[in-house]
Short mmCIF file of C-alpha atoms in Angstrom, two decimals:
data_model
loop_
_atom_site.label_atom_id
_atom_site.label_comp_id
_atom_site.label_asym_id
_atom_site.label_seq_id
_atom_site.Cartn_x
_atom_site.Cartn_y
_atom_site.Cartn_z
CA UNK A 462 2.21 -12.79 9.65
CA UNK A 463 -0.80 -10.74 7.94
CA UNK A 464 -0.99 -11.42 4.26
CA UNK A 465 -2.51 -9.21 1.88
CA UNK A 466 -2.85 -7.59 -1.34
CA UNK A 467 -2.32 -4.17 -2.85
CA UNK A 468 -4.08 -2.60 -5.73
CA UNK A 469 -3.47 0.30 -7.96
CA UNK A 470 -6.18 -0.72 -9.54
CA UNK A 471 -4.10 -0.29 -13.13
CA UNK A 472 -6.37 -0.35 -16.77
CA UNK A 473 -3.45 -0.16 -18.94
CA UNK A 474 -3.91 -2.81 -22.41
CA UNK A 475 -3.66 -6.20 -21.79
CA UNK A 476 -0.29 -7.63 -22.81
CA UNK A 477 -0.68 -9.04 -25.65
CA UNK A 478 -4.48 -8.59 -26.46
CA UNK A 479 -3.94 -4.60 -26.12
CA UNK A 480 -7.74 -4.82 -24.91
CA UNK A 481 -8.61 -2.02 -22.50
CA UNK A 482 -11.74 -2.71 -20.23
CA UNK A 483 -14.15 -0.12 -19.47
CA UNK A 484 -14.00 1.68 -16.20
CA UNK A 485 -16.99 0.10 -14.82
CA UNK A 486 -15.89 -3.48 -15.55
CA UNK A 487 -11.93 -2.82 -14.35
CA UNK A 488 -13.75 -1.47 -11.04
CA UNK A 489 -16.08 -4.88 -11.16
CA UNK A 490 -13.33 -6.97 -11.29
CA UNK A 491 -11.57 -5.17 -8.34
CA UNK A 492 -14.44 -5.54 -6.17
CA UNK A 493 -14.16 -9.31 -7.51
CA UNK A 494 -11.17 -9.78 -6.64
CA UNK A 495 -11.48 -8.05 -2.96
CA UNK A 496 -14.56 -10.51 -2.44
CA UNK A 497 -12.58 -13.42 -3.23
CA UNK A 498 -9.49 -12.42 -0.97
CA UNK A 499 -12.05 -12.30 1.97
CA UNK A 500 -13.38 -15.34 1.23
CA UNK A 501 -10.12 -17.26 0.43
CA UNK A 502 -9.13 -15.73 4.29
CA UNK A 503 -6.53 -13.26 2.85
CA UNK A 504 -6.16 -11.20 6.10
CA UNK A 505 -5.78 -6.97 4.22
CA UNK A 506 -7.08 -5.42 0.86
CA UNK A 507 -5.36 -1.98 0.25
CA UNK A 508 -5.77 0.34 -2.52
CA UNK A 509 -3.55 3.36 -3.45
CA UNK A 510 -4.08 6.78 -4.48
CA UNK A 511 -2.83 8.07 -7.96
CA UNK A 512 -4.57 10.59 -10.49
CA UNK A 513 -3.05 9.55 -14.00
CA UNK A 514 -5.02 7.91 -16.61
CA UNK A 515 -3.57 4.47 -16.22
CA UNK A 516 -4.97 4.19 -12.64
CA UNK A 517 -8.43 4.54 -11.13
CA UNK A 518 -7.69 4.96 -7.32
CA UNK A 519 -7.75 8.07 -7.22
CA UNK A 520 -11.02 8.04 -4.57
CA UNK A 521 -10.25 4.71 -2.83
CA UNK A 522 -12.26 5.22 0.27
CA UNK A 523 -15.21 5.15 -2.40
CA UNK A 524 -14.20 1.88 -3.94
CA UNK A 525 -13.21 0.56 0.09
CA UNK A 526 -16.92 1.31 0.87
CA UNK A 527 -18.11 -0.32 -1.69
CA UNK A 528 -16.12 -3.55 -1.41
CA UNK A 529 -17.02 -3.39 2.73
CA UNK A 530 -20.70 -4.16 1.66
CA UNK A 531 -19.45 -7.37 -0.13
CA UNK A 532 -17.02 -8.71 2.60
CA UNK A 533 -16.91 -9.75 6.29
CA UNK A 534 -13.61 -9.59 7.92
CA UNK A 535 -10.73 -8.65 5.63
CA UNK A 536 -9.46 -5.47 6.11
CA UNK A 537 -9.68 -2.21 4.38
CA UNK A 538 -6.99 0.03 3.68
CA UNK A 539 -5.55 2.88 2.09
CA UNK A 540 -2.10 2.08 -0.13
CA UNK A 541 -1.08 4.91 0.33
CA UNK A 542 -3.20 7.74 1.02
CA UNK A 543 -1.39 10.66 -0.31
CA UNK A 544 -1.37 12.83 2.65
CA UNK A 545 0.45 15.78 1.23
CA UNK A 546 -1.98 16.45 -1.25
CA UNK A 547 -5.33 16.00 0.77
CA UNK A 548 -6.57 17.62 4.19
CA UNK A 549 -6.51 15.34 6.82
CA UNK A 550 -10.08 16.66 8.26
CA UNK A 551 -11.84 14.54 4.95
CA UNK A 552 -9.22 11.90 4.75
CA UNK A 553 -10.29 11.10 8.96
CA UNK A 554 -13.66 11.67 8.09
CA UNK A 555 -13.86 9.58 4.92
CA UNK A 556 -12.20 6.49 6.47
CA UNK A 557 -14.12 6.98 9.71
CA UNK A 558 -17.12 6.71 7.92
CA UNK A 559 -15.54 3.10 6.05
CA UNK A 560 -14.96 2.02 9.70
CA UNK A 561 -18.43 2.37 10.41
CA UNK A 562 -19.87 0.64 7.01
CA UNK A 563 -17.32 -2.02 7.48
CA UNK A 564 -17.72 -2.64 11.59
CA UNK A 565 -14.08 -1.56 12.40
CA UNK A 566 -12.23 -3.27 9.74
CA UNK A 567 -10.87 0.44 8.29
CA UNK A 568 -7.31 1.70 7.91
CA UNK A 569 -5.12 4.05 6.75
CA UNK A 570 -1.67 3.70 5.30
CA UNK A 571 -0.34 7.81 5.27
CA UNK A 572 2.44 8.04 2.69
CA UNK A 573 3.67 11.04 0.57
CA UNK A 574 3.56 9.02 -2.84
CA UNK A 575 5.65 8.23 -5.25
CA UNK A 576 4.09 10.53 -8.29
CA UNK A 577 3.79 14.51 -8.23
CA UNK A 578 0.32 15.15 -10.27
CA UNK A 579 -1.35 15.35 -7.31
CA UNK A 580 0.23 18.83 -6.59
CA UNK A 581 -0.67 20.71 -9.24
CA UNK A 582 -4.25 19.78 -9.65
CA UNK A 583 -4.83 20.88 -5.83
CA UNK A 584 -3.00 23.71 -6.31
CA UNK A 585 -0.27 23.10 -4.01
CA UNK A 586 4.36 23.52 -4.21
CA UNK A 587 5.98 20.58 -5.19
CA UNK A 588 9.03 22.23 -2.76
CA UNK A 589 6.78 21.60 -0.16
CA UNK A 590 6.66 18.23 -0.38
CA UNK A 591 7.86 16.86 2.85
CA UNK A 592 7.01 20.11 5.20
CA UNK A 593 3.07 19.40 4.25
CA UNK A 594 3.51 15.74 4.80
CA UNK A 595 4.57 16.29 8.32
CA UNK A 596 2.24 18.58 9.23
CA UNK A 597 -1.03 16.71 8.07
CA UNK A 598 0.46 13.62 9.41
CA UNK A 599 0.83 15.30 12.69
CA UNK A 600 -3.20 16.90 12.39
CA UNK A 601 -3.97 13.64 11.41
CA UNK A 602 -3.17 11.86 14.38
CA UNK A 603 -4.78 14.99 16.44
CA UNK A 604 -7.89 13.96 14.74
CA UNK A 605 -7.85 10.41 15.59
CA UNK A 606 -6.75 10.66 19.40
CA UNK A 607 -9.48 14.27 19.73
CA UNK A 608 -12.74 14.91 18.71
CA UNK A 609 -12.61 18.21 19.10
CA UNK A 610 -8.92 19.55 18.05
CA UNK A 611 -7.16 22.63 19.01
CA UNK A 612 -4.18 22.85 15.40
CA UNK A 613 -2.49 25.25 13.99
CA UNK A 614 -0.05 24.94 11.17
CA UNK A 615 1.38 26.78 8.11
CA UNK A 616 -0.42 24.92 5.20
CA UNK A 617 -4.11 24.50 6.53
CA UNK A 618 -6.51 27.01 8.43
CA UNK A 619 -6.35 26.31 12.23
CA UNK A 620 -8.74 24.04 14.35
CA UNK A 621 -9.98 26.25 17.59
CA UNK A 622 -12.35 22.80 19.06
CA UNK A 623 -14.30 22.30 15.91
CA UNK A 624 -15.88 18.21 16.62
CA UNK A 625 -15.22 16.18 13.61
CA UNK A 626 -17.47 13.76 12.87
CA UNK A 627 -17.92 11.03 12.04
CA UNK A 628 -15.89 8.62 14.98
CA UNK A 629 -14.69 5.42 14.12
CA UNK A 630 -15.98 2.30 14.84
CA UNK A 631 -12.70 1.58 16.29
CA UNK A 632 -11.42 3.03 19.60
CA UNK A 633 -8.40 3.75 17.18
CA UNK A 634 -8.73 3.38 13.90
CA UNK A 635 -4.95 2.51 12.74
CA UNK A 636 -2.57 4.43 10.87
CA UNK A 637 0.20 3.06 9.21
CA UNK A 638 3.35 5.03 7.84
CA UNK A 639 4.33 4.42 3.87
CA UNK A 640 7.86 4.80 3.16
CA UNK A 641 10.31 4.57 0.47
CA UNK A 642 14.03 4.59 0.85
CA UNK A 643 14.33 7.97 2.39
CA UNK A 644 16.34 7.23 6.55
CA UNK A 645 14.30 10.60 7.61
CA UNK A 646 11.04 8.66 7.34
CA UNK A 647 12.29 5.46 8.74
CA UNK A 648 13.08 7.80 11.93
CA UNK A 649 10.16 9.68 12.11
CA UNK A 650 7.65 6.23 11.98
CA UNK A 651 9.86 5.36 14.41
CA UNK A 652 9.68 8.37 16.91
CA UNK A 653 5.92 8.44 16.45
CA UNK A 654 5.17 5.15 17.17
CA UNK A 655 3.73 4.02 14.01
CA UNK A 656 3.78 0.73 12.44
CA UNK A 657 5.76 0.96 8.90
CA UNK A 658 4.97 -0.52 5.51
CA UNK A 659 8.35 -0.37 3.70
CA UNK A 660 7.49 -0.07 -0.38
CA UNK A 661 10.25 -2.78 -1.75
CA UNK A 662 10.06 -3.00 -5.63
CA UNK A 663 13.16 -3.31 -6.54
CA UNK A 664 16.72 -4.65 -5.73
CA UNK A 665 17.17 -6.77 -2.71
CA UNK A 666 14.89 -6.63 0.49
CA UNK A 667 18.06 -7.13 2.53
CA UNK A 668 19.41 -3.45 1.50
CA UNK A 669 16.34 -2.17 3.34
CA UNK A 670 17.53 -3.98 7.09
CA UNK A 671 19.76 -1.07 8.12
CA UNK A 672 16.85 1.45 7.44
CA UNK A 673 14.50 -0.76 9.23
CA UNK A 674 16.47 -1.07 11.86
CA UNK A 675 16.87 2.82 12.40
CA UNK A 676 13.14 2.86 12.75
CA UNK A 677 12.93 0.21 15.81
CA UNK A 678 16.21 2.40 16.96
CA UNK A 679 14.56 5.78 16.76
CA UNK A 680 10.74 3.89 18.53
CA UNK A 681 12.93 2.37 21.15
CA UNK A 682 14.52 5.68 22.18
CA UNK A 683 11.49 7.37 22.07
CA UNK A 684 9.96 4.76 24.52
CA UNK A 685 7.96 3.26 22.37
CA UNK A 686 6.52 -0.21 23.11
CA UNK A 687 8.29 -2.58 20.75
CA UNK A 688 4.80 -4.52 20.37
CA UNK A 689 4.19 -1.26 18.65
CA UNK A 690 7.10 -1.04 16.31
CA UNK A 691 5.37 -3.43 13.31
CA UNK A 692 6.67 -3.60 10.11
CA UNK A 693 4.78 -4.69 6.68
CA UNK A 694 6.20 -4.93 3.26
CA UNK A 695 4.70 -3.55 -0.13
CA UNK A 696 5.94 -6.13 -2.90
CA UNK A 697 5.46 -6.98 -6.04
CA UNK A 698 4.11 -10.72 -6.75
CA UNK A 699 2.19 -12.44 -8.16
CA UNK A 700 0.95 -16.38 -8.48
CA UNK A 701 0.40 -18.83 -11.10
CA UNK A 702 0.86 -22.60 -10.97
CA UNK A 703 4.43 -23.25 -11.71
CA UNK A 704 7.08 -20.91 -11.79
CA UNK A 705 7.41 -20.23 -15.16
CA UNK A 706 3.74 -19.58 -15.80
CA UNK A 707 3.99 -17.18 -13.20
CA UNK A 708 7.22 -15.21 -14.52
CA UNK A 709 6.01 -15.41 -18.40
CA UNK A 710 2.84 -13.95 -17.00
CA UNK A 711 3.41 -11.39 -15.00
CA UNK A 712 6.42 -10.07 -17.13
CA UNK A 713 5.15 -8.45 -20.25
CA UNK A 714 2.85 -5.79 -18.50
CA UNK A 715 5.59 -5.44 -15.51
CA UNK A 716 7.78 -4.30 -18.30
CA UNK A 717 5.48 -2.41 -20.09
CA UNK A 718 4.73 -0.39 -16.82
CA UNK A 719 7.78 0.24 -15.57
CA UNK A 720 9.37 1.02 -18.99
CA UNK A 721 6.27 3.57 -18.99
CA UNK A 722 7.39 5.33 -16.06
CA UNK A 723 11.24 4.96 -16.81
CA UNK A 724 10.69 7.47 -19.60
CA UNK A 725 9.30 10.13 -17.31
CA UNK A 726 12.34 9.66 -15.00
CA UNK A 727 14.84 8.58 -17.07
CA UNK A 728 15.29 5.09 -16.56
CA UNK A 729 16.10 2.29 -19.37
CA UNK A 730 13.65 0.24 -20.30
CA UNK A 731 12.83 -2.86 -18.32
CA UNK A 732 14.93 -6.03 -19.69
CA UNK A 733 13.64 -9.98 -19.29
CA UNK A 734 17.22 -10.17 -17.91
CA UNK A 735 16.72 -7.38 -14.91
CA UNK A 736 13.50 -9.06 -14.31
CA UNK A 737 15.05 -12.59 -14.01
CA UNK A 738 17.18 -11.68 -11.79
CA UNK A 739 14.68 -9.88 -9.64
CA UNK A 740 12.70 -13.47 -9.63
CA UNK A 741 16.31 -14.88 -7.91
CA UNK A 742 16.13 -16.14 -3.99
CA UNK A 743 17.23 -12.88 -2.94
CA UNK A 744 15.59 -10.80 -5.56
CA UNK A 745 12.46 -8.40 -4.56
CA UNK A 746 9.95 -10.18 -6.86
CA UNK A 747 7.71 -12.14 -5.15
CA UNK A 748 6.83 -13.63 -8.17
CA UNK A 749 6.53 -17.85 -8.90
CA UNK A 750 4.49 -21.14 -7.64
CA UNK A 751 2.81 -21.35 -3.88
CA UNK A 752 6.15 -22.70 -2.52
CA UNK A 753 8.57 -20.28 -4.30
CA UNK A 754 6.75 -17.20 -3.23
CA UNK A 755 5.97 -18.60 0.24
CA UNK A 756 9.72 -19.29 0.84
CA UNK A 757 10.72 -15.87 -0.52
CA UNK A 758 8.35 -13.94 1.95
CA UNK A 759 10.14 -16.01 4.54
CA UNK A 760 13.40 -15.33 3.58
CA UNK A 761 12.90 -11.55 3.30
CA UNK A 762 11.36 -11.74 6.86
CA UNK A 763 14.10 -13.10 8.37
CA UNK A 764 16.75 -10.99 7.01
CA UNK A 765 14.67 -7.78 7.54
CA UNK A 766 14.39 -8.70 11.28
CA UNK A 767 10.84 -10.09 11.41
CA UNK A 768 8.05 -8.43 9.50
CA UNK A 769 4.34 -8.54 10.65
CA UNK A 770 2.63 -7.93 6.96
CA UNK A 771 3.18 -8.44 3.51
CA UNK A 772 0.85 -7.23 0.86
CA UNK A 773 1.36 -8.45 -2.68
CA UNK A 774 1.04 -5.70 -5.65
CA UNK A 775 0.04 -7.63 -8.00
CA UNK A 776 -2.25 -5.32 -10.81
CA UNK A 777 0.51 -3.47 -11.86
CA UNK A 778 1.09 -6.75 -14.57
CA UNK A 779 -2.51 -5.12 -16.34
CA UNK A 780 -3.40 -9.26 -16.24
CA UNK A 781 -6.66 -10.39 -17.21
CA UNK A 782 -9.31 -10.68 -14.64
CA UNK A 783 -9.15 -14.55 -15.34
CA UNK A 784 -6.00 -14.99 -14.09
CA UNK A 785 -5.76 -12.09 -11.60
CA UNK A 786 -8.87 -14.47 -9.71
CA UNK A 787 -6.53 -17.59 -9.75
CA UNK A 788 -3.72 -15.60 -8.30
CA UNK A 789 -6.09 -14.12 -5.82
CA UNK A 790 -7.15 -17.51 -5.22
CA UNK A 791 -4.33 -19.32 -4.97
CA UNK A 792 -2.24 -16.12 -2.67
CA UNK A 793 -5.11 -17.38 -0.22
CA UNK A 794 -5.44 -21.20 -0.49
CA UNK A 795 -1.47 -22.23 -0.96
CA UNK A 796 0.50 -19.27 -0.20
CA UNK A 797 -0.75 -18.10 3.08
CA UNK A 798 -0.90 -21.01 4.65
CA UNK A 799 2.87 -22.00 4.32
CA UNK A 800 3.94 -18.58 5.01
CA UNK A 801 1.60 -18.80 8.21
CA UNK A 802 3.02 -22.44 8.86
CA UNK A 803 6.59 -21.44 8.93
CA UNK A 804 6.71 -17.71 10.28
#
């Protein structure tokens, strides 16, 4: 199993400090923290896309390139790239041109996002949300398999052979598919061959089996290799050196976030309570010591079926770059290894 870690690359206050860094140190510290998941042979790095204040992903091909020139062979990838909202032409091109800097190590995780801000400020309908995911996703995978494309859709000027350059260093650069909860994405991964990265946050990973198993159901009756059909998680976790340390860590700005964006969509706040029993054996929290979170991954693996990835989300806590290094650290040294030993 691939192990990995996702950033939002979050600069909200510190819990309990309320100290906000500058931009150009939260972006040195992410490029810290990338350079000491390669080291500590952490096997993916993925950053996502969002445009609010609280985040600063919102050009994470940028930030990829730059962390490609300080690492040797973890890989790079998108988490998610907001394909609605972008044309695919500059999103191929873009993380072509990361292949290249990083000598094939590039990928992209295609998703339609959780947050809507994106549509607005490029000008596009928020009711056509899912009809311009599916046709960029389907001109994006033109572009990878065709240098020069013949496309035409309803949201994008057509392609009549135009070449777009640059190729990949990779004969095919991979392309992952994001999804939530909703079965018509499961499906569609699925019928298109794509490996899936399932975004669990919540509840219990063991809800999300019949879902994953309509995806391998819908690849299978397309004729789709089942060597093909991979599956990787998107959890929250984190790691400190005893459980408690990790859970009285990584609470305060868990809660803080997600109480955040529970206003905006009318959820109640975020209890210690909900969040303990998220931490539980079954609970989607990958959040404790080496062994806890190790054994958890495992567990969820089994009961989803087999997974081939998990990446670990673990800035959305706003820690300190002290102790977002030991977790990095310590994901790498203790966790991955027993999660490698017993999958």
């Amino acid at each position: 199993m691939e192990i990995g870690i996702d950033s939002f690359v979050v600069n909200s206050p510190e819990p309990g400090t309320g100290v906000v860094a500058s931009g150009v140190d939260r972006i040195a510290h992410l490029l810290d923290e990338i350079a000491l998941a390669d080291r500590t042979g952490l096997d993916v790095f993925g950053l996502g896309e969002h445009h609010r204040s609280e985040f600063l992903d919102s050009a994470p091909a940028v930030i990829l390139a730059a962390a490609a020139a300080r690492t040797k062979r973890i890989r790079l990838s998108s988490a998610v790239t907001v394909l609605s909202a972008a044309d695919p032409v500059r999103v191929f091109q873009e993380f072509a041109t990361l292949d290249l800097i990083s000598n094939g190590r590039a990928e992209i995780v295609a998703g339609r996002g959780s947050f809507i801000e994106s549509f607005p400020l490029f000008g596009l309908k928020l009711e056509d949300y899912d009809d311009l995911f599916a046709e960029k996703l389907d001109l994006l995978l033109e572009l990878r398999e065709n240098t020069h494309v013949h496309w035409q859709g309803k949201h994008r000027a057509a392609l009549t052979g135009q070449g777009v350059y640059p190729r990949p260093a990779q004969a095919r650069m991979p392309i992952w598919l994001g999804v939530g909860g909703t079965p018509q994405s499961f499906a569609r991964a699925g019928a298109l061959g794509l490996p899936l990265m399932v975004a669990i946050i919540g509840g219990e990973p063991h809800r999300f089996r019949p879902l994953i198993d309509l995806y391998r159901e819908a690849g299978k009756r397309a004729g789709v290799a089942p060597e093909k059909l991979k599956v990787g998680v998107h959890a929250l976790g984190y790691v400190a050196e005893t459980d408690q340390k990790a859970a009285d860590d990584f609470f305060p700005g868990y809660a803080a976030e997600f109480t955040k964006i529970g206003k905006e969509r009318g959820w109640p706040p975020v209890t210690r309570g909900q969040f303990n029993a998220l931490l539980g054996p079954t609970g989607a929290l990958m959040v404790g010591d080496a062994k806890t979170v190790a054994a958890k991954v495992l567990r969820m693996s089994e009961a989803l079926g087999g997974i081939e990835r998990v990446s670990f989300q673990m800035s959305v806590s706003a820690l300190p770059h002290a102790e977002m290094m030991t977790a990095v650290e310590l994901l790498g040294t203790k966790v991955a290894p027993l999660i490698r030993a017993g999958a």
